[in-house]
Short mmCIF file of C-alpha atoms and ligand atoms in Angstrom, two decimals:
data_model
loop_
_atom_site.label_atom_id
_atom_site.label_comp_id
_atom_site.label_asym_id
_atom_site.label_seq_id
_atom_site.Cartn_x
_atom_site.Cartn_y
_atom_site.Cartn_z
CA UNK A 1 102.00 75.02 69.41
CA UNK A 2 104.22 77.99 70.27
CA UNK A 3 105.70 77.70 73.71
CA UNK A 4 108.09 79.72 75.82
CA UNK A 5 110.06 78.00 78.55
CA UNK A 6 111.78 80.33 81.02
CA UNK A 7 114.72 78.99 83.02
CA UNK A 8 114.82 80.47 86.50
CA UNK A 9 115.97 77.74 88.86
CA UNK A 10 119.52 78.93 89.48
CA UNK A 11 120.55 80.68 92.68
CA UNK A 12 122.77 83.12 90.86
CA UNK A 13 125.85 82.46 93.01
CA UNK A 14 127.61 85.53 91.66
CA UNK A 15 124.84 87.77 93.03
CA UNK A 16 126.12 86.84 96.50
CA UNK A 17 122.59 87.26 97.82
CA UNK A 18 120.45 84.86 99.89
CA UNK A 19 117.49 85.70 97.62
CA UNK A 20 117.10 83.94 94.27
CA UNK A 21 118.43 86.08 91.43
CA UNK A 22 115.14 86.39 89.55
CA UNK A 23 113.29 88.11 92.42
CA UNK A 24 115.69 91.07 92.32
CA UNK A 25 113.88 94.08 90.89
CA UNK A 26 114.56 96.37 87.96
CA UNK A 27 112.49 99.56 88.30
CA UNK A 28 110.04 97.99 90.71
CA UNK A 29 109.51 94.83 88.64
CA UNK A 30 111.21 91.51 89.49
CA UNK A 31 113.60 90.22 86.81
CA UNK A 32 111.47 87.15 86.17
CA UNK A 33 108.35 89.23 85.47
CA UNK A 34 110.17 91.14 82.74
CA UNK A 35 110.68 87.86 80.89
CA UNK A 36 107.19 86.54 81.62
CA UNK A 37 105.65 89.75 80.25
CA UNK A 38 107.76 89.51 77.07
CA UNK A 39 106.49 85.95 76.57
CA UNK A 40 102.93 87.16 77.11
CA UNK A 41 103.31 90.00 74.60
CA UNK A 42 104.59 87.56 71.96
CA UNK A 43 102.30 85.14 70.09
CA UNK A 44 102.82 82.48 72.74
CA UNK A 45 100.27 79.70 73.30
CA UNK A 46 101.72 78.52 76.58
CA UNK A 47 104.37 79.71 79.03
CA UNK A 48 106.32 77.49 81.42
CA UNK A 49 108.81 78.47 84.11
CA UNK A 50 111.44 76.21 85.67
CA UNK A 51 112.01 77.03 89.34
CA UNK A 52 114.33 75.49 91.88
CA UNK A 53 116.43 77.53 94.18
CA UNK A 54 114.28 79.54 96.61
CA UNK A 55 111.14 78.53 94.68
CA UNK A 56 108.93 79.56 97.62
CA UNK A 57 110.09 83.17 97.16
CA UNK A 58 109.47 83.03 93.41
CA UNK A 59 105.97 81.41 93.42
CA UNK A 60 104.12 84.60 94.38
CA UNK A 61 105.51 86.36 91.29
CA UNK A 62 104.05 83.86 88.82
CA UNK A 63 100.70 84.53 87.14
CA UNK A 64 98.17 81.70 87.38
CA UNK A 65 98.22 80.92 83.64
CA UNK A 66 101.96 80.16 83.66
CA UNK A 67 102.95 76.49 84.22
CA UNK A 68 105.55 75.84 86.93
CA UNK A 69 108.16 73.06 86.80
CA UNK A 70 110.63 72.25 89.54
CA UNK A 71 114.27 71.37 88.94
CA UNK A 72 115.32 69.43 92.05
CA UNK A 73 119.00 70.33 91.97
CA UNK A 74 120.55 73.05 89.86
CA UNK A 75 123.01 71.04 87.78
CA UNK A 76 122.83 73.01 84.56
CA UNK A 77 120.63 74.61 81.92
CA UNK A 78 120.02 71.33 80.03
CA UNK A 79 118.88 69.63 83.22
CA UNK A 80 116.56 72.60 83.85
CA UNK A 81 114.87 72.12 80.46
CA UNK A 82 114.59 68.39 81.16
CA UNK A 83 112.58 69.19 84.30
CA UNK A 84 109.90 70.55 81.93
CA UNK A 85 110.01 67.59 79.51
CA UNK A 86 106.20 67.15 79.61
CA UNK A 87 105.81 70.74 78.45
CA UNK A 88 107.84 70.26 75.27
CA UNK A 89 105.84 70.04 72.08
CA UNK A 90 105.75 72.15 68.93
CA UNK A 91 108.11 75.10 68.71
CA UNK A 92 109.81 75.99 71.99
CA UNK A 93 111.64 79.24 72.64
CA UNK A 94 113.93 79.14 75.67
CA UNK A 95 114.23 82.40 77.62
CA UNK A 96 116.11 83.14 80.81
CA UNK A 97 114.83 84.64 84.01
CA UNK A 98 117.98 86.74 84.18
CA UNK A 99 117.87 88.19 80.64
CA UNK A 100 115.01 90.67 80.94
CA UNK A 101 115.30 93.01 77.95
CA UNK A 102 114.61 90.66 75.09
CA UNK A 103 111.77 91.93 72.89
CA UNK A 104 108.57 90.14 71.95
CA UNK A 105 109.39 90.80 68.25
CA UNK A 106 112.52 88.67 68.60
CA UNK A 107 110.50 85.90 70.27
CA UNK A 108 107.96 86.00 67.43
CA UNK A 109 110.81 85.90 64.90
CA UNK A 110 112.23 82.81 66.66
CA UNK A 111 108.80 81.12 66.60
CA UNK A 112 108.94 81.33 62.79
CA UNK A 113 112.49 79.87 62.51
CA UNK A 114 112.78 76.74 60.38
CA UNK A 115 116.00 75.11 61.71
CA UNK A 116 115.87 72.40 64.37
CA UNK A 117 117.77 74.75 66.68
CA UNK A 118 118.18 78.50 66.19
CA UNK A 119 120.59 80.34 68.48
CA UNK A 120 120.17 84.05 69.13
CA UNK A 121 123.64 85.58 69.19
CA UNK A 122 125.07 89.06 69.74
CA UNK A 123 128.33 90.87 69.23
CA UNK A 124 129.60 92.28 72.53
CA UNK A 125 132.65 94.50 72.98
CA UNK A 126 133.24 92.83 76.36
CA UNK A 127 132.08 89.25 75.86
CA UNK A 128 133.56 88.11 79.21
CA UNK A 129 131.44 85.54 81.03
CA UNK A 130 129.29 84.52 78.07
CA UNK A 131 129.41 81.34 75.99
CA UNK A 132 131.18 82.03 72.67
CA UNK A 133 129.91 81.06 69.23
CA UNK A 134 132.59 79.02 67.47
CA UNK A 135 132.28 78.87 63.67
CA UNK A 136 133.92 76.89 60.89
CA UNK A 137 133.51 78.07 57.31
CA UNK A 138 131.03 80.60 58.63
CA UNK A 139 128.76 77.94 60.16
CA UNK A 140 128.29 77.50 63.90
CA UNK A 141 129.95 74.30 65.14
CA UNK A 142 129.76 74.69 68.94
CA UNK A 143 129.29 77.02 71.90
CA UNK A 144 132.11 77.14 74.44
CA UNK A 145 131.57 78.50 77.95
CA UNK A 146 134.00 81.08 79.37
CA UNK A 147 135.30 78.55 81.92
CA UNK A 148 136.10 75.97 79.27
CA UNK A 149 137.44 78.38 76.65
CA UNK A 150 140.99 78.63 75.34
CA UNK A 151 142.58 82.08 74.98
CA UNK A 152 141.72 82.07 71.25
CA UNK A 153 138.08 81.29 71.90
CA UNK A 154 137.92 83.96 74.63
CA UNK A 155 138.78 86.53 71.93
CA UNK A 156 135.57 85.76 70.02
CA UNK A 157 133.10 88.60 70.42
CA UNK A 158 130.03 86.76 69.16
CA UNK A 159 128.26 85.42 72.24
CA UNK A 160 125.43 83.03 72.99
CA UNK A 161 122.49 85.02 74.32
CA UNK A 162 121.18 81.83 75.91
CA UNK A 163 117.97 82.30 73.93
CA UNK A 164 117.08 79.63 71.40
CA UNK A 165 114.23 78.21 69.38
CA UNK A 166 113.96 74.41 69.10
CA UNK A 167 111.51 72.06 67.59
CA UNK A 168 110.61 69.83 70.49
CA UNK A 169 111.70 66.49 68.98
CA UNK A 170 115.21 67.81 68.32
CA UNK A 171 115.37 69.34 71.79
CA UNK A 172 114.41 66.06 73.47
CA UNK A 173 116.91 64.20 71.25
CA UNK A 174 119.68 66.53 72.48
CA UNK A 175 118.57 66.50 76.14
CA UNK A 176 118.81 62.70 76.19
CA UNK A 177 122.45 62.91 75.10
CA UNK A 178 123.92 65.91 76.96
CA UNK A 179 126.62 64.94 79.48
CA UNK A 180 128.31 66.92 82.26
CA UNK A 181 131.95 66.51 81.20
CA UNK A 182 133.03 70.15 81.59
CA UNK A 183 134.88 72.21 84.23
CA UNK A 184 131.72 72.97 86.21
CA UNK A 185 130.38 69.41 85.98
CA UNK A 186 127.01 70.78 84.79
CA UNK A 187 124.61 69.70 82.03
CA UNK A 188 125.00 72.52 79.52
CA UNK A 189 122.16 73.21 77.08
CA UNK A 190 124.83 74.73 74.85
CA UNK A 191 126.11 71.18 74.13
CA UNK A 192 122.94 70.66 72.09
CA UNK A 193 124.72 72.36 69.17
CA UNK A 194 127.36 69.65 68.68
CA UNK A 195 124.93 66.82 69.45
CA UNK A 196 122.35 68.00 66.93
CA UNK A 197 124.94 68.70 64.22
CA UNK A 198 126.42 65.21 64.71
CA UNK A 199 122.92 63.72 64.40
CA UNK A 200 122.36 65.49 61.08
CA UNK A 201 120.01 68.17 62.41
CA UNK A 202 120.09 71.80 61.21
CA UNK A 203 121.48 74.41 63.63
CA UNK A 204 121.42 78.08 62.70
CA UNK A 205 122.15 81.41 64.32
CA UNK A 206 120.50 84.81 64.14
CA UNK A 207 122.26 87.91 65.35
CA UNK A 208 120.23 90.31 67.42
CA UNK A 209 120.37 93.95 66.25
CA UNK A 210 120.46 95.48 69.72
CA UNK A 211 123.09 93.65 71.81
CA UNK A 212 121.87 95.38 75.01
CA UNK A 213 118.62 93.43 74.71
CA UNK A 214 120.36 90.15 75.54
CA UNK A 215 122.51 91.33 78.45
CA UNK A 216 122.19 88.96 81.38
CA UNK A 217 122.35 89.89 85.04
CA UNK A 218 124.91 87.84 86.93
CA UNK A 219 126.26 90.20 89.60
CA UNK A 220 124.90 93.04 91.73
CA UNK A 221 126.98 95.48 89.68
CA UNK A 222 125.47 94.19 86.44
CA UNK A 223 122.02 94.61 88.01
CA UNK A 224 122.82 98.25 88.90
CA UNK A 225 124.14 98.91 85.39
CA UNK A 226 121.03 97.37 83.87
CA UNK A 227 118.75 99.48 86.09
CA UNK A 228 120.62 102.61 85.07
CA UNK A 229 120.48 101.79 81.35
CA UNK A 230 116.79 100.88 81.37
CA UNK A 231 115.95 103.95 83.43
CA UNK A 232 117.80 106.19 80.96
CA UNK A 233 116.03 104.58 77.97
CA UNK A 234 112.61 105.02 79.58
CA UNK A 235 113.32 108.62 80.64
CA UNK A 236 114.63 109.52 77.19
CA UNK A 237 111.54 108.06 75.53
CA UNK A 238 109.27 109.97 77.95
CA UNK A 239 111.09 113.25 77.33
CA UNK A 240 110.85 112.69 73.57
CA UNK A 241 107.11 112.22 74.07
CA UNK A 242 106.73 115.56 75.84
CA UNK A 243 107.08 114.70 79.54
CA UNK A 244 109.17 117.15 81.59
CA UNK A 245 111.76 115.37 83.72
CA UNK A 246 113.63 117.98 85.69
CA UNK A 247 116.43 115.68 86.84
CA UNK A 248 116.52 112.37 84.91
CA UNK A 249 119.34 111.03 87.07
CA UNK A 250 117.06 110.77 90.11
CA UNK A 251 113.79 109.97 88.36
CA UNK A 252 112.78 106.31 88.04
CA UNK A 253 109.79 105.21 85.96
CA UNK A 254 108.85 101.53 85.60
CA UNK A 255 108.27 99.83 82.24
CA UNK A 256 104.49 99.48 82.63
CA UNK A 257 103.86 103.11 83.63
CA UNK A 258 102.10 105.53 81.29
CA UNK A 259 103.01 109.20 81.64
CA UNK A 260 101.11 111.57 79.37
CA UNK A 261 102.72 114.44 77.53
CA UNK A 262 102.67 117.65 79.60
CA UNK A 263 103.18 115.90 82.94
CA UNK A 264 106.08 117.12 85.11
CA UNK A 265 108.27 114.73 87.08
CA UNK A 266 110.40 116.42 89.74
CA UNK A 267 113.63 115.05 91.27
CA UNK A 268 113.75 111.92 93.46
CA UNK A 269 110.52 110.55 92.06
CA UNK A 270 109.77 106.83 91.64
CA UNK A 271 106.74 105.73 89.62
CA UNK A 272 106.29 101.97 89.44
CA UNK A 273 103.76 99.23 88.76
CA UNK A 274 100.79 99.85 86.50
CA UNK A 275 100.55 103.58 87.11
CA UNK A 276 99.16 106.28 84.86
CA UNK A 277 100.05 109.95 85.21
CA UNK A 278 97.81 112.34 83.29
CA UNK A 279 98.77 115.39 81.33
CA UNK A 280 99.66 118.46 83.44
CA UNK A 281 100.01 116.45 86.62
CA UNK A 282 103.09 117.30 88.66
CA UNK A 283 104.75 114.54 90.64
CA UNK A 284 107.48 115.12 93.22
CA UNK A 285 109.90 116.06 94.41
CA UNK A 286 110.64 113.04 96.62
CA UNK A 287 107.53 111.03 95.78
CA UNK A 288 106.88 107.32 95.34
CA UNK A 289 103.88 106.17 93.32
CA UNK A 290 103.05 102.50 92.78
CA UNK A 291 99.97 101.22 90.91
CA UNK A 292 98.17 104.58 90.94
CA UNK A 293 96.22 106.71 88.50
CA UNK A 294 96.83 110.44 88.86
CA UNK A 295 94.45 112.89 87.15
CA UNK A 296 94.95 116.11 85.20
CA UNK A 297 96.38 119.15 86.98
CA UNK A 298 96.94 117.17 90.15
CA UNK A 299 99.99 117.83 92.32
CA UNK A 300 101.59 115.09 94.41
CA UNK A 301 104.38 116.50 96.55
CA UNK A 302 106.78 114.57 98.86
CA UNK A 303 104.31 111.73 99.28
CA UNK A 304 103.96 107.95 99.14
CA UNK A 305 101.00 106.56 97.20
CA UNK A 306 100.12 102.99 96.24
CA UNK A 307 97.07 101.25 94.80
CA UNK A 308 95.11 104.50 94.60
CA UNK A 309 93.08 106.46 92.07
CA UNK A 310 93.44 110.24 92.32
CA UNK A 311 91.16 112.54 90.32
CA UNK A 312 91.75 115.86 88.54
CA UNK A 313 92.79 119.14 90.19
CA UNK A 314 93.75 117.48 93.45
CA UNK A 315 96.57 118.39 95.75
CA UNK A 316 98.30 115.60 97.66
CA UNK A 317 101.05 116.28 100.19
CA UNK A 318 103.53 117.25 101.31
CA UNK A 319 104.00 114.10 103.40
CA UNK A 320 100.74 112.32 102.61
CA UNK A 321 100.39 108.57 102.45
CA UNK A 322 97.76 106.97 100.23
CA UNK A 323 97.43 103.22 100.72
CA UNK A 324 95.69 100.63 98.51
CA UNK A 325 91.97 100.95 97.89
CA UNK A 326 91.95 104.75 98.05
CA UNK A 327 89.68 106.45 95.53
CA UNK A 328 89.85 110.23 95.39
CA UNK A 329 87.49 112.26 93.18
CA UNK A 330 88.27 115.68 91.66
CA UNK A 331 89.26 118.84 93.59
CA UNK A 332 90.30 117.02 96.77
CA UNK A 333 93.02 118.30 99.10
CA UNK A 334 95.05 115.87 101.19
CA UNK A 335 97.68 117.57 103.28
CA UNK A 336 100.64 116.91 105.54
CA UNK A 337 100.74 113.77 107.68
CA UNK A 338 97.41 112.49 106.37
CA UNK A 339 97.10 108.75 105.76
CA UNK A 340 94.22 107.36 103.69
CA UNK A 341 93.50 103.65 103.26
CA UNK A 342 90.69 101.85 101.43
CA UNK A 343 88.49 104.93 101.41
CA UNK A 344 86.36 106.89 98.95
CA UNK A 345 86.68 110.66 99.09
CA UNK A 346 84.11 112.53 96.99
CA UNK A 347 84.63 115.80 95.13
CA UNK A 348 85.93 118.75 97.11
CA UNK A 349 86.80 116.87 100.31
CA UNK A 350 89.52 118.54 102.35
CA UNK A 351 91.69 116.76 104.88
CA UNK A 352 94.74 118.90 105.33
CA UNK A 353 96.54 117.92 108.51
CA UNK A 354 97.50 114.98 110.75
CA UNK A 355 94.69 112.54 110.02
CA UNK A 356 93.95 108.84 109.49
CA UNK A 357 91.06 107.91 107.20
CA UNK A 358 90.67 104.11 106.92
CA UNK A 359 87.70 102.18 105.47
CA UNK A 360 85.77 105.44 105.16
CA UNK A 361 83.33 106.90 102.64
CA UNK A 362 83.20 110.68 102.64
CA UNK A 363 80.65 112.83 100.79
CA UNK A 364 81.18 115.94 98.66
CA UNK A 365 82.72 119.10 100.12
CA UNK A 366 83.15 117.66 103.58
CA UNK A 367 85.90 119.17 105.70
CA UNK A 368 87.93 116.88 107.91
CA UNK A 369 89.61 118.81 110.72
CA UNK A 370 93.20 118.40 111.84
CA UNK A 371 93.88 115.32 113.93
CA UNK A 372 90.76 113.38 112.90
CA UNK A 373 91.06 109.62 113.30
CA UNK A 374 88.72 106.94 112.00
CA UNK A 375 89.05 104.22 114.65
CA UNK A 376 88.39 101.45 112.14
CA UNK A 377 89.96 98.51 113.95
CA UNK A 378 88.39 97.07 117.08
CA UNK A 379 91.10 94.49 117.60
CA UNK A 380 89.19 91.83 115.66
CA UNK A 381 87.79 93.34 112.48
CA UNK A 382 87.95 96.48 110.35
CA UNK A 383 84.79 98.61 110.52
CA UNK A 384 83.46 101.29 108.21
CA UNK A 385 82.86 105.00 108.69
CA UNK A 386 80.29 106.81 106.51
CA UNK A 387 80.40 110.59 106.45
CA UNK A 388 77.85 112.48 104.34
CA UNK A 389 78.30 115.60 102.23
CA UNK A 390 79.01 119.10 103.54
CA UNK A 391 79.93 117.73 106.94
CA UNK A 392 82.27 119.68 109.18
CA UNK A 393 84.38 117.38 111.35
CA UNK A 394 86.04 119.45 114.08
CA UNK A 395 89.70 118.99 114.88
CA UNK A 396 90.83 116.04 116.95
CA UNK A 397 87.69 113.99 116.41
CA UNK A 398 87.81 110.24 116.95
CA UNK A 399 85.17 108.45 114.84
CA UNK A 400 84.69 105.02 116.41
CA UNK A 401 83.55 102.75 113.58
CA UNK A 402 81.13 101.42 112.57
CA UNK A 403 79.55 104.85 112.59
CA UNK A 404 77.54 107.14 110.27
CA UNK A 405 77.53 110.92 110.12
CA UNK A 406 74.60 112.45 108.16
CA UNK A 407 74.82 115.22 105.53
CA UNK A 408 75.50 118.73 106.78
CA UNK A 409 76.27 117.62 110.35
CA UNK A 410 78.81 119.45 112.50
CA UNK A 411 81.05 117.67 114.98
CA UNK A 412 82.60 119.75 117.74
CA UNK A 413 86.37 119.64 118.08
CA UNK A 414 87.77 116.98 120.37
CA UNK A 415 84.71 114.73 120.11
CA UNK A 416 84.76 110.96 120.39
CA UNK A 417 81.88 109.88 118.18
CA UNK A 418 80.56 106.42 119.06
CA UNK A 419 76.92 106.85 117.90
CA UNK A 420 75.53 107.83 114.50
CA UNK A 421 75.04 111.58 113.98
CA UNK A 422 71.79 112.64 112.23
CA UNK A 423 71.91 115.01 109.23
CA UNK A 424 72.37 118.68 110.15
CA UNK A 425 72.85 117.89 113.88
CA UNK A 426 75.58 119.28 116.09
CA UNK A 427 77.40 116.44 117.82
CA UNK A 428 79.51 117.02 120.90
CA UNK A 429 81.18 114.01 122.40
CA UNK A 430 83.54 115.47 124.96
CA UNK A 431 83.60 116.45 128.63
CA UNK A 432 81.86 119.75 129.36
CA UNK A 433 84.28 122.56 130.13
CA UNK A 434 84.43 123.73 133.73
CA UNK A 435 85.93 127.15 134.62
CA UNK A 436 86.86 127.78 138.27
CA UNK A 437 87.06 131.56 138.71
CA UNK A 438 90.41 132.85 140.04
CA UNK A 439 91.48 129.31 140.95
CA UNK A 440 95.11 130.01 140.06
CA UNK A 441 95.38 133.12 142.19
CA UNK A 442 93.88 131.33 145.21
CA UNK A 443 96.25 128.40 144.76
CA UNK A 444 99.22 130.75 144.73
CA UNK A 445 98.04 132.54 147.85
CA UNK A 446 97.53 129.24 149.73
CA UNK A 447 101.01 127.99 148.89
CA UNK A 448 102.72 131.27 149.97
CA UNK A 449 100.84 131.07 153.37
CA UNK A 450 102.35 127.62 153.94
CA UNK A 451 105.95 128.92 153.68
C1 UD1 B 501 124.32 80.81 80.11
C2 UD1 B 501 124.86 80.04 78.88
C3 UD1 B 501 125.85 80.93 78.16
C4 UD1 B 501 125.21 82.23 77.77
C5 UD1 B 501 124.58 82.92 78.99
C6 UD1 B 501 123.74 84.08 78.52
C7 UD1 B 501 124.83 77.65 79.43
C8 UD1 B 501 125.65 76.50 79.83
N1 UD1 B 501 125.47 78.82 79.32
O1 UD1 B 501 125.42 81.03 80.98
O2 UD1 B 501 126.34 80.26 77.02
O3 UD1 B 501 126.17 83.07 77.17
O4 UD1 B 501 123.71 82.02 79.68
O5 UD1 B 501 123.21 84.81 79.60
O6 UD1 B 501 123.65 77.50 79.19
N2 UD1 B 501 119.39 77.83 85.33
C9 UD1 B 501 118.51 76.88 85.80
N3 UD1 B 501 119.00 75.70 86.29
C10 UD1 B 501 120.32 75.44 86.34
C11 UD1 B 501 121.22 76.42 85.86
C12 UD1 B 501 120.73 77.61 85.37
O7 UD1 B 501 117.31 77.08 85.78
O8 UD1 B 501 120.68 74.33 86.80
C13 UD1 B 501 118.85 79.10 84.83
C14 UD1 B 501 119.27 80.29 85.68
O9 UD1 B 501 118.32 80.55 86.71
C15 UD1 B 501 119.32 81.43 84.67
C16 UD1 B 501 119.66 80.72 83.37
O10 UD1 B 501 119.34 79.36 83.55
O11 UD1 B 501 118.09 82.09 84.53
C17 UD1 B 501 121.12 80.89 83.00
O12 UD1 B 501 121.94 80.40 84.04
P1 UD1 B 501 123.31 81.08 84.42
O13 UD1 B 501 123.93 80.32 85.52
O14 UD1 B 501 123.15 82.54 84.59
O15 UD1 B 501 124.13 80.78 83.08
P2 UD1 B 501 125.30 81.62 82.49
O16 UD1 B 501 126.56 81.26 83.17
O17 UD1 B 501 124.93 83.06 82.44
MG1 MG B 502 123.42 84.22 83.36
#
C-alpha cells in the first residue's frame, strides 16, 4: 500500500488569522488542496488528512475519497500522525498542508525509498524557522528545531522539509516513543530520527533539487511571497507556450487553468479554478474568470464570470456578470450590466444592455432588449423562462416565469408578460397610451387665472 498522510491540524499561529492556515488561498486554490492534488497525481492508493483547528472550515475543501482524521489538541506533528494510527500501513509519505509546491514526482520517488525513514531535505540560503539536519560523518543523526537550536546548529543550511517516507511499522515504533521534552512542549515528529537510529533502524535523507518546492507558509508575508513566485512561474510558462500576457505583474492564472497558445491576457485579469481559455480569445482588462471555458476569438472585457461555458466568436462585457450554469453558444453578444445565471443562450443571441436572464432558455438569433428582466423567483421557488428563436423582446420587458415565448414572436417595449406568447404573435402587456390634446397649455392657463 502507498499512502499519503497530510498534516493540517495546526492553527498556524504565526499567520495571525482567525481562519485555519490551510484554507488560505494561493491563486484561487486553498493551500490544502494544492497538497491533496499532488497526492492524487502521484501513485497513491489512499490519502488521509489530519484536521483539528477550525476543522469545520476545512471539511468543505476535502474530496469525498480522502479519509479525515481529527487531532483533538494540536500538541505537535508526531501527535498529529498518531491521530491517524489506523491509517498507517505499507509505505506512508507525510506531507504538510502548508507546503504546497512539492511535486508528485518527488512523492513517487519517496514511495520507492528503501530506508525505514527517508527525510526530504533542502539547502536554503535563509534556513531561519526550519528544523536543521544535523550530520555526523556525513550521516544524519538528528533534526533540531529552530527554537531548540544552538548558534552552531542555526548556521546549518540543510533543512528538514517536513516531508518523509516511512514504513508503517517503523513509524508506529517511533510514535510510541516520542516525548515532548523540548522548548515548545510539543510532540515532534522530527524526534523519530534519533529514536529509529537508536533502535537500529535505517534513516536516510534525499536532497530535493528545487528548494522552492519545499517552502512552507508560516506567515502572511510568506504567503504573499509564495503567491508572487507561483504566479511568476505560471505566467512565464504560459508566455513560453505562446500566450500573450500584456502585464504579468497584474495577471493571475491558477494552477489548474489551461490557456491555449495565441490567447491574450490583458492587465488586472484573474483566471482561476478549472478554466480553459481557447486560442485567440482575449481576456481583460479587469476581468475575473473562475471555472469557465472560453471559446476561440471570444472577447471578455471588464467582466466577472464563473461556472460558465462561453462559445466561439462571442463578445462579453464590458461589465457583464456570468454566474454558474450559464451556457453560451457561438456568436453571442452580452453587453454592459447584463447578468446571466443558469441559462442557455443559443447561437447569435444578443443581450446588450441592463438585463437579468436567470433560469432561461433562449433560441437562436433572439434579441433581448435593454432592461429585460426574467422574474424567475416568486419568493418560494425559481421558475423557468423559455424564449424561442428569432424572438424580439422589446426594451424594459418583465417576463414573469414560468412563461414561454414562441419562435418569431415580438414583445412590445415595457410589457409585463405573465402569459405564454404564441409563435409569431405580437404581445403587448402594458397600459394603453392616452394623449390629452393641449392638456399642458390648458393647465398653464388655469393656474395663471388663479393668481
Ligand atoms: C515543521 C518541522 C520542521 C520543518 C518544517 C517544514 C516539526 C517538529 N518541525 O516545523 O522541522 O523544517 O515543518 O515546513 O515537525 N500540525 C498538525 N498538528 C500539530 C502541529 C502541526 O497537524 O499539532 C501540522 C500543521 O497544520 C502543518 C504541519 O503540521 O501543516 C507543520 O506544522 P508547523 O507548525 O507549520 O511546523 P513548523 O514549525 O513549520
Ligand atoms: Mg510550517
